[in-house]
Amino acid sequence: SYDHVESIKKLKESGVYATLTDDLRLVANLRTENPDMSLREIGELCSPPLSRSAVNYRLKRLMEIAQKTEN
């Protein structure tokens, strides 16, 4: 979604993106490249595939980290 992409953009601009785990960066990249895909579809692109809830959890974490970065 738009919120996810904006949060990921903030993380990249602030330099925090480079410090993220590989798992979080993978989901961030897939969301940025595929902003209209469902969470399930993004999960299917992962290797090994992730559940919808696992993708959702990682995107929530990214948004939380982006919010802390703003403060």
mmCIF file of N, CA, C and O in Angstrom:
data_model
loop_
_atom_site.group_PDB
_atom_site.id
_atom_site.type_symbol
_atom_site.label_atom_id
_atom_site.label_comp_id
_atom_site.label_asym_id
_atom_site.label_seq_id
_atom_site.Cartn_x
_atom_site.Cartn_y
_atom_site.Cartn_z
ATOM 1 N N SER A 1 0.832 -1.194 0.000
ATOM 2 C CA SER A 1 0.000 0.000 0.000
ATOM 3 C C SER A 1 0.874 1.255 0.000
ATOM 4 O O SER A 1 2.073 1.185 0.232
ATOM 5 N N TYR A 2 0.238 2.374 -0.226
ATOM 6 C CA TYR A 2 0.943 3.659 -0.288
ATOM 7 C C TYR A 2 1.695 3.934 1.017
ATOM 8 O O TYR A 2 2.841 4.396 0.995
ATOM 9 N N ASP A 3 1.066 3.643 2.161
ATOM 10 C CA ASP A 3 1.708 3.883 3.461
ATOM 11 C C ASP A 3 2.994 3.075 3.608
ATOM 12 O O ASP A 3 3.994 3.577 4.109
ATOM 13 N N HIS A 4 2.941 1.824 3.168
ATOM 14 C CA HIS A 4 4.133 0.973 3.254
ATOM 15 C C HIS A 4 5.264 1.571 2.428
ATOM 16 O O HIS A 4 6.393 1.684 2.903
ATOM 17 N N VAL A 5 4.948 1.941 1.197
ATOM 18 C CA VAL A 5 5.970 2.466 0.286
ATOM 19 C C VAL A 5 6.563 3.758 0.845
ATOM 20 O O VAL A 5 7.780 3.965 0.815
ATOM 21 N N GLU A 6 5.715 4.624 1.397
ATOM 22 C CA GLU A 6 6.203 5.884 1.987
ATOM 23 C C GLU A 6 7.125 5.611 3.177
ATOM 24 O O GLU A 6 8.166 6.256 3.326
ATOM 25 N N SER A 7 6.748 4.664 4.025
ATOM 26 C CA SER A 7 7.575 4.324 5.187
ATOM 27 C C SER A 7 8.926 3.783 4.745
ATOM 28 O O SER A 7 9.964 4.138 5.304
ATOM 29 N N ILE A 8 8.911 2.924 3.741
ATOM 30 C CA ILE A 8 10.153 2.339 3.241
ATOM 31 C C ILE A 8 11.039 3.427 2.640
ATOM 32 O O ILE A 8 12.259 3.439 2.835
ATOM 33 N N LYS A 9 10.424 4.386 1.942
ATOM 34 C CA LYS A 9 11.173 5.504 1.371
ATOM 35 C C LYS A 9 11.864 6.308 2.483
ATOM 36 O O LYS A 9 13.032 6.677 2.359
ATOM 37 N N LYS A 10 11.142 6.545 3.585
ATOM 38 C CA LYS A 10 11.726 7.279 4.722
ATOM 39 C C LYS A 10 12.924 6.520 5.292
ATOM 40 O O LYS A 10 13.938 7.121 5.652
ATOM 41 N N LEU A 11 12.778 5.201 5.399
ATOM 42 C CA LEU A 11 13.874 4.396 5.940
ATOM 43 C C LEU A 11 15.109 4.491 5.042
ATOM 44 O O LEU A 11 16.232 4.587 5.535
ATOM 45 N N LYS A 12 14.893 4.485 3.737
ATOM 46 C CA LYS A 12 16.024 4.577 2.800
ATOM 47 C C LYS A 12 16.680 5.955 2.892
ATOM 48 O O LYS A 12 17.903 6.060 2.934
ATOM 49 N N GLU A 13 15.866 7.008 2.955
ATOM 50 C CA GLU A 13 16.395 8.375 3.011
ATOM 51 C C GLU A 13 17.168 8.634 4.297
ATOM 52 O O GLU A 13 18.136 9.386 4.296
ATOM 53 N N SER A 14 16.737 8.008 5.385
ATOM 54 C CA SER A 14 17.383 8.254 6.678
ATOM 55 C C SER A 14 18.617 7.379 6.891
ATOM 56 O O SER A 14 19.342 7.563 7.857
ATOM 57 N N GLY A 15 18.828 6.393 6.006
ATOM 58 C CA GLY A 15 19.970 5.495 6.172
ATOM 59 C C GLY A 15 19.680 4.299 7.051
ATOM 60 O O GLY A 15 20.511 3.402 7.191
ATOM 61 N N VAL A 16 18.506 4.266 7.670
ATOM 62 C CA VAL A 16 18.136 3.154 8.564
ATOM 63 C C VAL A 16 17.934 1.870 7.760
ATOM 64 O O VAL A 16 18.192 0.774 8.251
ATOM 65 N N TYR A 17 17.493 2.017 6.519
ATOM 66 C CA TYR A 17 17.222 0.856 5.665
ATOM 67 C C TYR A 17 18.410 -0.109 5.621
ATOM 68 O O TYR A 17 18.247 -1.320 5.694
ATOM 69 N N ALA A 18 19.609 0.445 5.526
ATOM 70 C CA ALA A 18 20.823 -0.376 5.413
ATOM 71 C C ALA A 18 21.066 -1.222 6.669
ATOM 72 O O ALA A 18 21.768 -2.231 6.598
ATOM 73 N N THR A 19 20.485 -0.828 7.791
ATOM 74 C CA THR A 19 20.709 -1.553 9.041
ATOM 75 C C THR A 19 19.647 -2.626 9.301
ATOM 76 O O THR A 19 19.745 -3.363 10.272
ATOM 77 N N LEU A 20 18.639 -2.706 8.432
ATOM 78 C CA LEU A 20 17.565 -3.679 8.629
ATOM 79 C C LEU A 20 18.050 -5.099 8.376
ATOM 80 O O LEU A 20 19.012 -5.315 7.647
ATOM 81 N N THR A 21 17.331 -6.063 8.944
ATOM 82 C CA THR A 21 17.656 -7.465 8.692
ATOM 83 C C THR A 21 17.334 -7.799 7.235
ATOM 84 O O THR A 21 16.531 -7.122 6.592
ATOM 85 N N ASP A 22 17.944 -8.863 6.747
ATOM 86 C CA ASP A 22 17.673 -9.306 5.372
ATOM 87 C C ASP A 22 16.192 -9.593 5.173
ATOM 88 O O ASP A 22 15.636 -9.287 4.118
ATOM 89 N N ASP A 23 15.553 -10.192 6.184
ATOM 90 C CA ASP A 23 14.121 -10.524 6.095
ATOM 91 C C ASP A 23 13.283 -9.280 5.863
ATOM 92 O O ASP A 23 12.381 -9.273 5.023
ATOM 93 N N LEU A 24 13.565 -8.232 6.640
ATOM 94 C CA LEU A 24 12.794 -6.998 6.497
ATOM 95 C C LEU A 24 13.092 -6.305 5.174
ATOM 96 O O LEU A 24 12.194 -5.789 4.519
ATOM 97 N N ARG A 25 14.361 -6.321 4.766
ATOM 98 C CA ARG A 25 14.718 -5.688 3.489
ATOM 99 C C ARG A 25 14.068 -6.397 2.307
ATOM 100 O O ARG A 25 13.620 -5.750 1.367
ATOM 101 N N LEU A 26 14.000 -7.736 2.370
ATOM 102 C CA LEU A 26 13.367 -8.498 1.285
ATOM 103 C C LEU A 26 11.910 -8.077 1.119
ATOM 104 O O LEU A 26 11.464 -7.756 0.012
ATOM 105 N N VAL A 27 11.168 -8.050 2.225
ATOM 106 C CA VAL A 27 9.751 -7.664 2.152
ATOM 107 C C VAL A 27 9.624 -6.205 1.727
ATOM 108 O O VAL A 27 8.744 -5.857 0.933
ATOM 109 N N ALA A 28 10.514 -5.352 2.204
ATOM 110 C CA ALA A 28 10.485 -3.938 1.812
ATOM 111 C C ALA A 28 10.697 -3.795 0.310
ATOM 112 O O ALA A 28 9.976 -3.037 -0.351
ATOM 113 N N ASN A 29 11.652 -4.522 -0.224
ATOM 114 C CA ASN A 29 11.924 -4.450 -1.663
ATOM 115 C C ASN A 29 10.745 -4.959 -2.478
ATOM 116 O O ASN A 29 10.354 -4.335 -3.467
ATOM 117 N N LEU A 30 10.187 -6.088 -2.055
ATOM 118 C CA LEU A 30 9.056 -6.657 -2.790
ATOM 119 C C LEU A 30 7.853 -5.711 -2.759
ATOM 120 O O LEU A 30 7.155 -5.538 -3.757
ATOM 121 N N ARG A 31 7.602 -5.070 -1.610
ATOM 122 C CA ARG A 31 6.473 -4.136 -1.509
ATOM 123 C C ARG A 31 6.722 -2.915 -2.386
ATOM 124 O O ARG A 31 5.821 -2.443 -3.073
ATOM 125 N N THR A 32 7.942 -2.401 -2.383
ATOM 126 C CA THR A 32 8.258 -1.221 -3.192
ATOM 127 C C THR A 32 8.112 -1.523 -4.683
ATOM 128 O O THR A 32 7.597 -0.705 -5.434
ATOM 129 N N GLU A 33 8.573 -2.705 -5.085
ATOM 130 C CA GLU A 33 8.502 -3.090 -6.504
ATOM 131 C C GLU A 33 7.084 -3.465 -6.933
ATOM 132 O O GLU A 33 6.772 -3.426 -8.121
ATOM 133 N N ASN A 34 6.254 -3.884 -5.969
ATOM 134 C CA ASN A 34 4.905 -4.376 -6.281
ATOM 135 C C ASN A 34 3.868 -3.739 -5.355
ATOM 136 O O ASN A 34 3.238 -4.439 -4.554
ATOM 137 N N PRO A 35 3.687 -2.419 -5.439
ATOM 138 C CA PRO A 35 2.819 -1.730 -4.469
ATOM 139 C C PRO A 35 1.356 -2.182 -4.516
ATOM 140 O O PRO A 35 0.647 -2.029 -3.522
ATOM 141 N N ASP A 36 0.918 -2.765 -5.631
ATOM 142 C CA ASP A 36 -0.489 -3.154 -5.739
ATOM 143 C C ASP A 36 -0.740 -4.629 -5.433
ATOM 144 O O ASP A 36 -1.882 -5.076 -5.464
ATOM 145 N N MET A 37 0.316 -5.366 -5.145
ATOM 146 C CA MET A 37 0.150 -6.790 -4.851
ATOM 147 C C MET A 37 -0.435 -7.009 -3.470
ATOM 148 O O MET A 37 -0.193 -6.227 -2.551
ATOM 149 N N SER A 38 -1.168 -8.094 -3.324
ATOM 150 C CA SER A 38 -1.700 -8.451 -2.006
ATOM 151 C C SER A 38 -0.562 -9.005 -1.142
ATOM 152 O O SER A 38 0.496 -9.400 -1.655
ATOM 153 N N LEU A 39 -0.791 -9.036 0.156
ATOM 154 C CA LEU A 39 0.220 -9.575 1.068
ATOM 155 C C LEU A 39 0.492 -11.041 0.751
ATOM 156 O O LEU A 39 1.630 -11.501 0.822
ATOM 157 N N ARG A 40 -0.543 -11.764 0.395
ATOM 158 C CA ARG A 40 -0.396 -13.184 0.046
ATOM 159 C C ARG A 40 0.516 -13.336 -1.169
ATOM 160 O O ARG A 40 1.421 -14.172 -1.185
ATOM 161 N N GLU A 41 0.305 -12.489 -2.176
ATOM 162 C CA GLU A 41 1.125 -12.557 -3.391
ATOM 163 C C GLU A 41 2.587 -12.220 -3.090
ATOM 164 O O GLU A 41 3.500 -12.861 -3.625
ATOM 165 N N ILE A 42 2.811 -11.241 -2.241
ATOM 166 C CA ILE A 42 4.177 -10.889 -1.849
ATOM 167 C C ILE A 42 4.824 -12.071 -1.127
ATOM 168 O O ILE A 42 5.970 -12.419 -1.384
ATOM 169 N N GLY A 43 4.060 -12.700 -0.249
ATOM 170 C CA GLY A 43 4.565 -13.877 0.472
ATOM 171 C C GLY A 43 4.974 -14.990 -0.463
ATOM 172 O O GLY A 43 5.982 -15.682 -0.236
ATOM 173 N N GLU A 44 4.229 -15.160 -1.534
ATOM 174 C CA GLU A 44 4.530 -16.219 -2.504
ATOM 175 C C GLU A 44 5.825 -15.938 -3.268
ATOM 176 O O GLU A 44 6.464 -16.862 -3.763
ATOM 177 N N LEU A 45 6.219 -14.666 -3.362
ATOM 178 C CA LEU A 45 7.458 -14.313 -4.046
ATOM 179 C C LEU A 45 8.696 -14.586 -3.182
ATOM 180 O O LEU A 45 9.809 -14.624 -3.692
ATOM 181 N N CYS A 46 8.495 -14.749 -1.890
ATOM 182 C CA CYS A 46 9.610 -14.984 -0.979
ATOM 183 C C CYS A 46 10.087 -16.428 -1.097
ATOM 184 O O CYS A 46 9.343 -17.319 -1.487
ATOM 185 N N SER A 47 11.338 -16.639 -0.741
ATOM 186 C CA SER A 47 11.886 -17.988 -0.750
ATOM 187 C C SER A 47 12.545 -18.249 0.596
ATOM 188 O O SER A 47 13.536 -17.602 0.914
ATOM 189 N N PRO A 48 12.016 -19.149 1.435
ATOM 190 C CA PRO A 48 10.771 -19.899 1.219
ATOM 191 C C PRO A 48 9.564 -18.973 1.311
ATOM 192 O O PRO A 48 9.654 -17.904 1.928
ATOM 193 N N PRO A 49 8.445 -19.397 0.726
ATOM 194 C CA PRO A 49 7.234 -18.554 0.764
ATOM 195 C C PRO A 49 6.811 -18.223 2.195
ATOM 196 O O PRO A 49 6.985 -19.032 3.106
ATOM 197 N N LEU A 50 6.272 -17.022 2.375
ATOM 198 C CA LEU A 50 5.786 -16.572 3.681
ATOM 199 C C LEU A 50 4.264 -16.541 3.669
ATOM 200 O O LEU A 50 3.659 -16.304 2.631
ATOM 201 N N SER A 51 3.691 -16.708 4.846
ATOM 202 C CA SER A 51 2.240 -16.567 4.974
ATOM 203 C C SER A 51 1.871 -15.096 4.878
ATOM 204 O O SER A 51 2.717 -14.212 5.061
ATOM 205 N N ARG A 52 0.595 -14.835 4.612
ATOM 206 C CA ARG A 52 0.100 -13.464 4.562
ATOM 207 C C ARG A 52 0.384 -12.755 5.879
ATOM 208 O O ARG A 52 0.806 -11.610 5.912
ATOM 209 N N SER A 53 0.165 -13.472 6.992
ATOM 210 C CA SER A 53 0.364 -12.831 8.296
ATOM 211 C C SER A 53 1.841 -12.533 8.562
ATOM 212 O O SER A 53 2.167 -11.537 9.207
ATOM 213 N N ALA A 54 2.745 -13.353 8.053
ATOM 214 C CA ALA A 54 4.181 -13.087 8.229
ATOM 215 C C ALA A 54 4.585 -11.831 7.454
ATOM 216 O O ALA A 54 5.352 -11.003 7.950
ATOM 217 N N VAL A 55 4.057 -11.698 6.236
ATOM 218 C CA VAL A 55 4.341 -10.490 5.432
ATOM 219 C C VAL A 55 3.765 -9.267 6.136
ATOM 220 O O VAL A 55 4.430 -8.229 6.264
ATOM 221 N N ASN A 56 2.544 -9.385 6.630
ATOM 222 C CA ASN A 56 1.888 -8.285 7.338
ATOM 223 C C ASN A 56 2.704 -7.873 8.563
ATOM 224 O O ASN A 56 2.906 -6.683 8.806
ATOM 225 N N TYR A 57 3.184 -8.847 9.315
ATOM 226 C CA TYR A 57 3.988 -8.566 10.505
ATOM 227 C C TYR A 57 5.249 -7.783 10.128
ATOM 228 O O TYR A 57 5.586 -6.790 10.769
ATOM 229 N N ARG A 58 5.928 -8.212 9.077
ATOM 230 C CA ARG A 58 7.167 -7.531 8.672
ATOM 231 C C ARG A 58 6.892 -6.112 8.185
ATOM 232 O O ARG A 58 7.662 -5.199 8.478
ATOM 233 N N LEU A 59 5.809 -5.933 7.455
ATOM 234 C CA LEU A 59 5.466 -4.579 6.990
ATOM 235 C C LEU A 59 5.102 -3.683 8.178
ATOM 236 O O LEU A 59 5.463 -2.504 8.204
ATOM 237 N N LYS A 60 4.417 -4.238 9.168
ATOM 238 C CA LYS A 60 4.101 -3.462 10.384
ATOM 239 C C LYS A 60 5.377 -3.044 11.088
ATOM 240 O O LYS A 60 5.502 -1.915 11.555
ATOM 241 N N ARG A 61 6.334 -3.974 11.189
ATOM 242 C CA ARG A 61 7.622 -3.661 11.827
ATOM 243 C C ARG A 61 8.320 -2.526 11.071
ATOM 244 O O ARG A 61 8.851 -1.603 11.678
ATOM 245 N N LEU A 62 8.317 -2.600 9.743
ATOM 246 C CA LEU A 62 8.943 -1.546 8.938
ATOM 247 C C LEU A 62 8.295 -0.194 9.213
ATOM 248 O O LEU A 62 8.983 0.815 9.359
ATOM 249 N N MET A 63 6.974 -0.180 9.319
ATOM 250 C CA MET A 63 6.270 1.076 9.576
ATOM 251 C C MET A 63 6.578 1.600 10.978
ATOM 252 O O MET A 63 6.741 2.799 11.175
ATOM 253 N N GLU A 64 6.683 0.690 11.952
ATOM 254 C CA GLU A 64 7.036 1.101 13.321
ATOM 255 C C GLU A 64 8.441 1.708 13.351
ATOM 256 O O GLU A 64 8.670 2.734 13.989
ATOM 257 N N ILE A 65 9.367 1.069 12.675
ATOM 258 C CA ILE A 65 10.750 1.563 12.648
ATOM 259 C C ILE A 65 10.784 2.934 11.958
ATOM 260 O O ILE A 65 11.465 3.852 12.424
ATOM 261 N N ALA A 66 10.033 3.086 10.873
ATOM 262 C CA ALA A 66 9.988 4.372 10.164
ATOM 263 C C ALA A 66 9.408 5.467 11.069
ATOM 264 O O ALA A 66 9.891 6.595 11.063
ATOM 265 N N GLN A 67 8.394 5.103 11.845
ATOM 266 C CA GLN A 67 7.787 6.083 12.751
ATOM 267 C C GLN A 67 8.777 6.536 13.815
ATOM 268 O O GLN A 67 8.886 7.717 14.118
ATOM 269 N N LYS A 68 9.543 5.590 14.364
ATOM 270 C CA LYS A 68 10.565 5.937 15.372
ATOM 271 C C LYS A 68 11.655 6.797 14.756
ATOM 272 O O LYS A 68 12.231 7.642 15.430
ATOM 273 N N THR A 69 11.955 6.565 13.487
ATOM 274 C CA THR A 69 12.998 7.320 12.793
ATOM 275 C C THR A 69 12.616 8.789 12.658
ATOM 276 O O THR A 69 13.470 9.660 12.727
ATOM 277 N N GLU A 70 11.321 9.046 12.499
ATOM 278 C CA GLU A 70 10.838 10.432 12.348
ATOM 279 C C GLU A 70 11.028 11.249 13.610
ATOM 280 O O GLU A 70 11.269 12.422 13.561
ATOM 281 N N ASN A 71 10.904 10.591 14.762
ATOM 282 C CA ASN A 71 10.909 11.321 16.040
ATOM 283 C C ASN A 71 12.290 11.776 16.437
ATOM 284 O O ASN A 71 13.276 11.246 16.129
#
